[in-house]
PDB file of C-alpha atoms in Angstrom:
ATOM      1  CA  UNK A   1      97.732-117.493  84.691  1.00 63.00           C
ATOM      2  CA  UNK A   2      96.402-118.956  81.668  1.00 71.00           C
ATOM      3  CA  UNK A   3      93.319-116.933  81.456  1.00 77.00           C
ATOM      4  CA  UNK A   4      94.554-114.050  83.065  1.00 75.00           C
ATOM      5  CA  UNK A   5      96.374-113.716  80.014  1.00 69.00           C
ATOM      6  CA  UNK A   6      93.036-114.832  77.527  1.00 76.00           C
ATOM      7  CA  UNK A   7      91.835-111.099  80.137  1.00 79.00           C
ATOM      8  CA  UNK A   8      94.393-108.863  79.242  1.00 79.00           C
ATOM      9  CA  UNK A   9      94.590-105.824  77.429  1.00 81.00           C
ATOM     10  CA  UNK A  10      98.026-107.299  75.934  1.00 78.00           C
ATOM     11  CA  UNK A  11      99.148-110.541  74.407  1.00 74.00           C
ATOM     12  CA  UNK A  12     101.666-113.337  75.017  1.00 77.00           C
ATOM     13  CA  UNK A  13     104.106-111.216  73.981  1.00 81.00           C
ATOM     14  CA  UNK A  14     104.641-108.679  76.169  1.00 79.00           C
ATOM     15  CA  UNK A  15     104.846-111.144  78.873  1.00 75.00           C
ATOM     16  CA  UNK A  16     107.875-112.741  77.023  1.00 82.00           C
ATOM     17  CA  UNK A  17     109.202-109.615  76.262  1.00 86.00           C
ATOM     18  CA  UNK A  18     109.685-109.716  79.604  1.00 86.00           C
ATOM     19  CA  UNK A  19     113.657-109.806  80.584  1.00 89.00           C
ATOM     20  CA  UNK A  20     113.732-113.123  83.584  1.00 86.00           C
ATOM     21  CA  UNK A  21     114.806-112.005  87.230  1.00 89.00           C
ATOM     22  CA  UNK A  22     115.742-115.432  88.297  1.00 88.00           C
ATOM     23  CA  UNK A  23     115.155-119.380  88.249  1.00 87.00           C
ATOM     24  CA  UNK A  24     111.835-120.885  89.914  1.00 83.00           C
ATOM     25  CA  UNK A  25     113.972-124.228  92.565  1.00 85.00           C
ATOM     26  CA  UNK A  26     112.138-127.202  93.987  1.00 86.00           C
ATOM     27  CA  UNK A  27     112.682-126.374  97.488  1.00 85.00           C
ATOM     28  CA  UNK A  28     113.577-129.836  99.482  1.00 86.00           C
ATOM     29  CA  UNK A  29     111.696-131.020 102.289  1.00 85.00           C
ATOM     30  CA  UNK A  30     113.133-129.266 104.974  1.00 87.00           C
ATOM     31  CA  UNK A  31     112.615-131.766 109.029  1.00 91.00           C
ATOM     32  CA  UNK A  32     112.153-130.191 111.380  1.00 91.00           C
ATOM     33  CA  UNK A  33     114.491-130.198 114.458  1.00 94.00           C
ATOM     34  CA  UNK A  34     115.081-132.580 117.329  1.00 96.00           C
ATOM     35  CA  UNK A  35     114.003-130.920 119.946  1.00 96.00           C
ATOM     36  CA  UNK A  36     110.851-128.962 117.673  1.00 96.00           C
ATOM     37  CA  UNK A  37     109.606-132.429 117.280  1.00 96.00           C
ATOM     38  CA  UNK A  38     110.159-133.146 121.003  1.00 97.00           C
ATOM     39  CA  UNK A  39     108.406-129.811 121.879  1.00 97.00           C
ATOM     40  CA  UNK A  40     105.524-130.336 119.811  1.00 97.00           C
ATOM     41  CA  UNK A  41     104.636-134.029 121.360  1.00 98.00           C
ATOM     42  CA  UNK A  42     104.585-132.043 124.268  1.00 98.00           C
ATOM     43  CA  UNK A  43     102.901-129.956 123.524  1.00 98.00           C
ATOM     44  CA  UNK A  44     100.238-132.279 122.385  1.00 98.00           C
ATOM     45  CA  UNK A  45     100.672-134.887 125.095  1.00 98.00           C
ATOM     46  CA  UNK A  46     100.003-132.295 127.639  1.00 98.00           C
ATOM     47  CA  UNK A  47      96.502-130.441 125.594  1.00 98.00           C
ATOM     48  CA  UNK A  48      95.688-134.452 125.227  1.00 98.00           C
ATOM     49  CA  UNK A  49      96.009-134.935 128.801  1.00 98.00           C
ATOM     50  CA  UNK A  50      93.909-131.466 130.165  1.00 98.00           C
ATOM     51  CA  UNK A  51      91.337-132.307 126.995  1.00 97.00           C
ATOM     52  CA  UNK A  52      91.348-136.186 128.881  1.00 97.00           C
ATOM     53  CA  UNK A  53      90.762-134.600 132.591  1.00 97.00           C
ATOM     54  CA  UNK A  54      88.324-132.276 131.152  1.00 96.00           C
ATOM     55  CA  UNK A  55      86.044-134.523 130.345  1.00 96.00           C
ATOM     56  CA  UNK A  56      86.381-137.245 133.365  1.00 95.00           C
ATOM     57  CA  UNK A  57      85.533-134.185 135.777  1.00 95.00           C
ATOM     58  CA  UNK A  58      82.153-133.659 133.391  1.00 94.00           C
ATOM     59  CA  UNK A  59      81.471-136.918 133.135  1.00 94.00           C
ATOM     60  CA  UNK A  60      81.519-137.328 136.729  1.00 91.00           C
ATOM     61  CA  UNK A  61      80.019-134.247 137.631  1.00 90.00           C
ATOM     62  CA  UNK A  62      77.223-134.775 135.371  1.00 86.00           C
ATOM     63  CA  UNK A  63      76.317-138.574 134.680  1.00 76.00           C
TER      64      UNK A  63
END
């Protein structure tokens, strides 16, 4: 933001004169629920099994 302010046609006084409209709070890291973690685990496990089967079939076909 400092670099952009140097290129602006006005100075820092215009930015300082604006009223604050809210506060920026640091958010706590949100942990996924158990059912979401199980879903992702099963989805990636299914994907890896499919890729392994495709690899085995392709090696069997072309090897």
